[in-house]
PDB file of C-alpha atoms in Angstrom:
ATOM      1  CA  MET A   1     201.250 -52.267  65.732  1.00 73.00           C
ATOM      2  CA  ARG A   2     200.212 -54.917  62.959  1.00 75.00           C
ATOM      3  CA  LYS A   3     204.193 -56.333  63.633  1.00 76.00           C
ATOM      4  CA  ALA A   4     203.569 -56.538  67.180  1.00 72.00           C
ATOM      5  CA  LEU A   5     200.350 -58.370  66.704  1.00 71.00           C
ATOM      6  CA  LYS A   6     201.921 -60.760  64.192  1.00 74.00           C
ATOM      7  CA  ARG A   7     204.793 -61.076  66.823  1.00 74.00           C
ATOM      8  CA  THR A   8     202.673 -61.659  70.045  1.00 72.00           C
ATOM      9  CA  TYR A   9     200.474 -64.473  67.986  1.00 70.00           C
ATOM     10  CA  ARG A  10     203.672 -66.265  66.398  1.00 71.00           C
ATOM     11  CA  VAL A  11     205.631 -66.649  70.110  1.00 63.00           C
ATOM     12  CA  SER A  12     201.726 -67.595  71.475  1.00 63.00           C
ATOM     13  CA  LYS A  13     201.624 -70.350  69.051  1.00 61.00           C
ATOM     14  CA  TYR A  14     204.929 -71.141  69.975  1.00 60.00           C
ATOM     15  CA  VAL A  15     204.455 -71.396  73.622  1.00 55.00           C
ATOM     16  CA  ILE A  16     201.474 -73.096  73.146  1.00 58.00           C
ATOM     17  CA  TYR A  17     203.115 -75.514  70.605  1.00 57.00           C
ATOM     18  CA  LYS A  18     205.747 -76.139  72.902  1.00 56.00           C
ATOM     19  CA  GLU A  19     203.286 -76.712  75.941  1.00 55.00           C
ATOM     20  CA  THR A  20     201.334 -79.384  74.128  1.00 55.00           C
ATOM     21  CA  LEU A  21     204.526 -81.449  72.889  1.00 56.00           C
ATOM     22  CA  VAL A  22     203.947 -85.028  74.661  1.00 55.00           C
ATOM     23  CA  ASP A  23     207.150 -86.076  76.176  1.00 72.00           C
ATOM     24  CA  TYR A  24     206.466 -89.234  77.707  1.00 80.00           C
ATOM     25  CA  LYS A  25     209.298 -89.495  79.649  1.00 82.00           C
ATOM     26  CA  GLU A  26     208.868 -86.193  81.402  1.00 85.00           C
ATOM     27  CA  HIS A  27     205.242 -86.985  82.126  1.00 87.00           C
ATOM     28  CA  PHE A  28     206.491 -90.192  83.654  1.00 92.00           C
ATOM     29  CA  TRP A  29     209.289 -88.907  85.990  1.00 92.00           C
ATOM     30  CA  SER A  30     206.646 -85.860  87.177  1.00 93.00           C
ATOM     31  CA  PHE A  31     204.167 -88.499  87.716  1.00 95.00           C
ATOM     32  CA  LEU A  32     206.334 -90.445  89.885  1.00 95.00           C
ATOM     33  CA  GLY A  33     207.983 -87.252  91.937  1.00 96.00           C
ATOM     34  CA  ALA A  34     203.920 -85.802  92.586  1.00 96.00           C
ATOM     35  CA  PHE A  35     203.154 -89.670  93.722  1.00 97.00           C
ATOM     36  CA  PHE A  36     205.995 -90.006  96.087  1.00 97.00           C
ATOM     37  CA  GLY A  37     206.480 -86.820  97.232  1.00 97.00           C
ATOM     38  CA  ILE A  38     202.386 -86.439  98.135  1.00 96.00           C
ATOM     39  CA  GLY A  39     202.295 -90.215  98.740  1.00 96.00           C
ATOM     40  CA  ILE A  40     204.999 -89.911 101.407  1.00 95.00           C
ATOM     41  CA  ILE A  41     203.075 -87.133 103.335  1.00 94.00           C
ATOM     42  CA  ALA A  42     199.498 -88.449 102.972  1.00 92.00           C
ATOM     43  CA  PHE A  43     201.443 -92.027 104.151  1.00 92.00           C
ATOM     44  CA  LEU A  44     202.815 -90.093 107.503  1.00 90.00           C
ATOM     45  CA  GLN A  45     199.573 -88.376 108.236  1.00 87.00           C
ATOM     46  CA  SER A  46     197.437 -91.658 107.809  1.00 85.00           C
ATOM     47  CA  HIS A  47     199.783 -94.175 109.895  1.00 81.00           C
ATOM     48  CA  TYR A  48     201.607 -91.815 112.378  1.00 75.00           C
ATOM     49  CA  LEU A  49     199.975 -89.313 113.208  1.00 70.00           C
ATOM     50  CA  LEU A  50     197.061 -89.344 116.441  1.00 62.00           C
ATOM     51  CA  GLU A  51     193.503 -88.848 115.144  1.00 58.00           C
ATOM     52  CA  GLN A  52     193.061 -85.497 116.656  1.00 53.00           C
ATOM     53  CA  GLU A  53     196.839 -84.530 115.065  1.00 58.00           C
ATOM     54  CA  ASN A  54     195.581 -85.770 112.031  1.00 61.00           C
ATOM     55  CA  VAL A  55     196.522 -82.338 109.894  1.00 76.00           C
ATOM     56  CA  PHE A  56     199.795 -83.007 107.839  1.00 83.00           C
ATOM     57  CA  LEU A  57     198.704 -82.932 104.541  1.00 89.00           C
ATOM     58  CA  ILE A  58     197.377 -79.449 103.002  1.00 93.00           C
ATOM     59  CA  GLY A  59     195.629 -78.907  99.641  1.00 92.00           C
ATOM     60  CA  SER A  60     198.627 -76.121  99.128  1.00 96.00           C
ATOM     61  CA  PHE A  61     200.848 -78.969  98.424  1.00 97.00           C
ATOM     62  CA  GLY A  62     198.785 -80.362  95.434  1.00 96.00           C
ATOM     63  CA  ALA A  63     199.633 -76.895  93.960  1.00 96.00           C
ATOM     64  CA  SER A  64     203.393 -76.896  94.793  1.00 97.00           C
ATOM     65  CA  SER A  65     203.510 -80.457  93.371  1.00 96.00           C
ATOM     66  CA  VAL A  66     202.367 -79.131  89.949  1.00 95.00           C
ATOM     67  CA  LEU A  67     205.534 -76.720  89.903  1.00 95.00           C
ATOM     68  CA  ILE A  68     208.564 -78.645  91.502  1.00 96.00           C
ATOM     69  CA  TYR A  69     207.445 -82.012  89.770  1.00 95.00           C
ATOM     70  CA  GLY A  70     205.809 -80.693  86.233  1.00 92.00           C
ATOM     71  CA  ALA A  71     207.320 -76.874  85.678  1.00 91.00           C
ATOM     72  CA  VAL A  72     210.997 -77.924  87.235  1.00 91.00           C
ATOM     73  CA  GLN A  73     212.567 -75.314  85.317  1.00 90.00           C
ATOM     74  CA  SER A  74     210.439 -72.071  86.774  1.00 92.00           C
ATOM     75  CA  PRO A  75     211.679 -69.497  88.816  1.00 94.00           C
ATOM     76  CA  LEU A  76     208.494 -70.189  91.055  1.00 95.00           C
ATOM     77  CA  ALA A  77     209.262 -73.791  91.457  1.00 95.00           C
ATOM     78  CA  GLN A  78     212.975 -73.564  92.860  1.00 96.00           C
ATOM     79  CA  PRO A  79     213.955 -74.680  96.737  1.00 96.00           C
ATOM     80  CA  ARG A  80     213.700 -71.175  97.998  1.00 96.00           C
ATOM     81  CA  ASN A  81     210.650 -70.453  96.571  1.00 97.00           C
ATOM     82  CA  LEU A  82     209.043 -73.583  97.540  1.00 97.00           C
ATOM     83  CA  VAL A  83     209.978 -73.516 101.210  1.00 98.00           C
ATOM     84  CA  GLY A  84     210.405 -69.851 101.724  1.00 98.00           C
ATOM     85  CA  GLY A  85     207.225 -69.072 100.140  1.00 98.00           C
ATOM     86  CA  HIS A  86     205.191 -71.725 102.143  1.00 98.00           C
ATOM     87  CA  VAL A  87     206.469 -70.987 105.420  1.00 98.00           C
ATOM     88  CA  ILE A  88     206.229 -67.052 105.245  1.00 98.00           C
ATOM     89  CA  SER A  89     202.746 -67.491 103.909  1.00 98.00           C
ATOM     90  CA  ALA A  90     201.608 -69.607 106.941  1.00 97.00           C
ATOM     91  CA  LEU A  91     203.244 -67.132 109.387  1.00 98.00           C
ATOM     92  CA  VAL A  92     202.010 -64.159 107.869  1.00 98.00           C
ATOM     93  CA  GLY A  93     198.324 -66.404 107.804  1.00 96.00           C
ATOM     94  CA  VAL A  94     198.558 -67.580 111.482  1.00 96.00           C
ATOM     95  CA  THR A  95     199.217 -63.715 112.253  1.00 96.00           C
ATOM     96  CA  VAL A  96     196.738 -62.608 110.280  1.00 96.00           C
ATOM     97  CA  TYR A  97     194.086 -65.290 112.141  1.00 95.00           C
ATOM     98  CA  GLN A  98     195.325 -64.159 115.630  1.00 94.00           C
ATOM     99  CA  ILE A  99     194.546 -60.330 115.142  1.00 95.00           C
ATOM    100  CA  VAL A 100     191.094 -60.728 112.859  1.00 93.00           C
ATOM    101  CA  PRO A 101     189.875 -64.299 113.802  1.00 86.00           C
ATOM    102  CA  ASP A 102     186.170 -63.823 113.402  1.00 86.00           C
ATOM    103  CA  VAL A 103     185.899 -61.577 110.300  1.00 92.00           C
ATOM    104  CA  LEU A 104     186.519 -63.894 107.607  1.00 93.00           C
ATOM    105  CA  TRP A 105     185.917 -61.220 104.415  1.00 95.00           C
ATOM    106  CA  LEU A 106     188.781 -59.426 105.836  1.00 96.00           C
ATOM    107  CA  SER A 107     191.299 -61.910 107.666  1.00 95.00           C
ATOM    108  CA  ALA A 108     191.214 -63.957 104.266  1.00 96.00           C
ATOM    109  CA  PRO A 109     191.860 -61.078 102.036  1.00 97.00           C
ATOM    110  CA  LEU A 110     194.489 -59.860 104.259  1.00 97.00           C
ATOM    111  CA  ALA A 111     196.599 -63.341 104.661  1.00 97.00           C
ATOM    112  CA  VAL A 112     196.874 -63.663 101.071  1.00 98.00           C
ATOM    113  CA  ALA A 113     197.638 -59.768  99.910  1.00 98.00           C
ATOM    114  CA  LEU A 114     200.320 -59.607 102.696  1.00 98.00           C
ATOM    115  CA  SER A 115     201.391 -63.076 101.882  1.00 98.00           C
ATOM    116  CA  ILE A 116     202.161 -62.269  98.134  1.00 98.00           C
ATOM    117  CA  VAL A 117     203.915 -59.241  99.212  1.00 98.00           C
ATOM    118  CA  LEU A 118     205.960 -60.585 101.676  1.00 98.00           C
ATOM    119  CA  MET A 119     206.970 -63.555  99.209  1.00 98.00           C
ATOM    120  CA  GLN A 120     207.737 -60.586  96.557  1.00 97.00           C
ATOM    121  CA  TYR A 121     209.982 -58.707  99.199  1.00 97.00           C
ATOM    122  CA  THR A 122     211.714 -61.886 100.274  1.00 97.00           C
ATOM    123  CA  LYS A 123     212.097 -62.900  96.447  1.00 96.00           C
ATOM    124  CA  THR A 124     210.375 -66.284  97.644  1.00 97.00           C
ATOM    125  CA  LEU A 125     207.274 -66.283  95.479  1.00 97.00           C
ATOM    126  CA  HIS A 126     205.337 -69.543  95.226  1.00 97.00           C
ATOM    127  CA  PRO A 127     201.738 -69.442  94.046  1.00 96.00           C
ATOM    128  CA  PRO A 128     200.842 -72.084  96.438  1.00 97.00           C
ATOM    129  CA  GLY A 129     202.034 -70.094  99.452  1.00 97.00           C
ATOM    130  CA  GLY A 130     198.718 -67.818  98.999  1.00 97.00           C
ATOM    131  CA  ALA A 131     196.518 -70.992  99.402  1.00 97.00           C
ATOM    132  CA  THR A 132     198.718 -71.838 102.628  1.00 97.00           C
ATOM    133  CA  ALA A 133     198.326 -68.402 104.123  1.00 97.00           C
ATOM    134  CA  LEU A 134     194.267 -68.683 103.310  1.00 96.00           C
ATOM    135  CA  ILE A 135     194.092 -72.411 104.600  1.00 95.00           C
ATOM    136  CA  ALA A 136     195.686 -70.623 108.261  1.00 95.00           C
ATOM    137  CA  VAL A 137     192.641 -68.379 108.526  1.00 95.00           C
ATOM    138  CA  THR A 138     189.629 -70.298 107.059  1.00 93.00           C
ATOM    139  CA  SER A 139     190.354 -73.757 108.344  1.00 87.00           C
ATOM    140  CA  PRO A 140     188.526 -74.056 112.060  1.00 77.00           C
ATOM    141  CA  GLY A 141     189.605 -76.347 114.344  1.00 79.00           C
ATOM    142  CA  LYS A 142     192.965 -78.296 114.266  1.00 81.00           C
ATOM    143  CA  ILE A 143     194.941 -75.847 112.380  1.00 85.00           C
ATOM    144  CA  SER A 144     193.706 -72.740 114.122  1.00 83.00           C
ATOM    145  CA  ASP A 145     195.093 -74.425 117.336  1.00 86.00           C
ATOM    146  CA  LEU A 146     198.252 -75.052 115.846  1.00 90.00           C
ATOM    147  CA  GLY A 147     198.976 -71.580 116.285  1.00 91.00           C
ATOM    148  CA  TYR A 148     202.571 -70.856 114.922  1.00 94.00           C
ATOM    149  CA  TRP A 149     203.246 -74.737 114.889  1.00 93.00           C
ATOM    150  CA  TYR A 150     201.550 -74.567 111.606  1.00 94.00           C
ATOM    151  CA  ALA A 151     204.690 -73.107 110.143  1.00 95.00           C
ATOM    152  CA  LEU A 152     206.612 -75.762 111.494  1.00 94.00           C
ATOM    153  CA  SER A 153     204.579 -78.820 111.132  1.00 88.00           C
ATOM    154  CA  PRO A 154     203.001 -79.268 108.583  1.00 93.00           C
ATOM    155  CA  VAL A 155     204.212 -76.273 106.512  1.00 96.00           C
ATOM    156  CA  LEU A 156     208.073 -76.564 107.230  1.00 96.00           C
ATOM    157  CA  SER A 157     208.070 -80.299 107.636  1.00 95.00           C
ATOM    158  CA  GLY A 158     206.005 -81.057 104.440  1.00 96.00           C
ATOM    159  CA  CYS A 159     208.065 -78.819 101.864  1.00 97.00           C
ATOM    160  CA  ILE A 160     211.147 -80.478 103.114  1.00 97.00           C
ATOM    161  CA  ILE A 161     209.528 -83.883 101.996  1.00 97.00           C
ATOM    162  CA  LEU A 162     208.717 -82.394  98.994  1.00 97.00           C
ATOM    163  CA  LEU A 163     211.748 -80.907  98.355  1.00 97.00           C
ATOM    164  CA  VAL A 164     213.608 -84.485  98.958  1.00 97.00           C
ATOM    165  CA  THR A 165     211.683 -85.886  96.429  1.00 97.00           C
ATOM    166  CA  ALA A 166     211.994 -83.184  93.784  1.00 96.00           C
ATOM    167  CA  LEU A 167     215.633 -83.449  93.991  1.00 95.00           C
ATOM    168  CA  ILE A 168     216.143 -87.334  93.752  1.00 94.00           C
ATOM    169  CA  PHE A 169     213.218 -87.658  90.446  1.00 94.00           C
ATOM    170  CA  ASN A 170     213.961 -84.389  89.120  1.00 93.00           C
ATOM    171  CA  ASN A 171     217.807 -85.171  88.744  1.00 90.00           C
ATOM    172  CA  VAL A 172     217.362 -88.982  87.608  1.00 88.00           C
ATOM    173  CA  THR A 173     217.653 -88.367  83.742  1.00 84.00           C
ATOM    174  CA  LYS A 174     220.151 -85.877  82.182  1.00 82.00           C
ATOM    175  CA  ASN A 175     216.997 -83.779  80.724  1.00 81.00           C
ATOM    176  CA  ARG A 176     215.950 -83.108  84.262  1.00 85.00           C
ATOM    177  CA  SER A 177     217.781 -80.522  86.125  1.00 87.00           C
ATOM    178  CA  TYR A 178     216.820 -79.478  89.612  1.00 91.00           C
ATOM    179  CA  PRO A 179     217.135 -76.833  91.145  1.00 91.00           C
ATOM    180  CA  THR A 180     218.347 -74.670  88.079  1.00 87.00           C
ATOM    181  CA  SER A 181     221.000 -72.456  90.301  1.00 79.00           C
ATOM    182  CA  ALA A 182     224.714 -72.942  88.930  1.00 74.00           C
ATOM    183  CA  LYS A 183     225.518 -73.328  92.721  1.00 71.00           C
ATOM    184  CA  TRP A 184     223.233 -75.935  93.447  1.00 68.00           C
ATOM    185  CA  LYS A 185     224.076 -77.887  90.228  1.00 66.00           C
ATOM    186  CA  LYS A 186     227.573 -78.140  90.881  1.00 69.00           C
ATOM    187  CA  LEU A 187     226.636 -79.589  94.507  1.00 68.00           C
ATOM    188  CA  LEU A 188     224.170 -81.869  92.884  1.00 62.00           C
ATOM    189  CA  HIS A 189     226.451 -82.930  89.822  1.00 61.00           C
ATOM    190  CA  LYS A 190     230.029 -83.049  91.058  1.00 62.00           C
ATOM    191  CA  LYS A 191     231.863 -84.970  88.258  1.00 47.00           C
ATOM    192  CA  ASN A 192     235.405 -86.424  88.757  1.00 40.00           C
ATOM    193  CA  LYS A 193     237.650 -84.717  86.676  1.00 47.00           C
ATOM    194  CA  HIS A 194     240.546 -87.109  87.024  1.00 48.00           C
ATOM    195  CA  PRO A 195     242.500 -87.246  83.563  1.00 49.00           C
ATOM    196  CA  LEU A 196     242.814 -91.107  82.694  1.00 49.00           C
ATOM    197  CA  LYS A 197     246.225 -92.487  82.887  1.00 46.00           C
ATOM    198  CA  ASN A 198     247.816 -94.172  79.820  1.00 44.00           C
TER     199      ASN A 198
END
């Protein structure tokens, strides 16, 4: 028991130490990615949508930005999780809202719980997806009026903007690589393998 506690303490200490190391280059690229990802969505919302349609920037995109720009190696930050988690959660949230629209104490926990289970089942677990489902059942007005269009815009379209921005800013330096899948890495980092001729 004592060995297990000492080992847990050592591992915890190491993890905390690693998480608090300051790498200014990493922070710089995380900042730029998040700034441009959220900035593009906010710009589109404020300049290209009519006043009555002004729903393009949702709160769960902020949480997604933390993962895809700040924790690029996390399994929860990968493209499948980002897009799939948000879209599945949006569909669940809208469905629950249409079934139980006026019973918040039931619709809110049901939307979040079902979205978690479906994300687990489809291997698209993305924590901000829970917020996407919650937004669908708790936001009166514009979002509830969208119905299933909510899953396409703002959710899917916003996810694509965040993903494209992440693919650019998370692959600028050799220290950052996104996504972590070998298939994606080959696609994004093709190198010429032609031997030099003398």
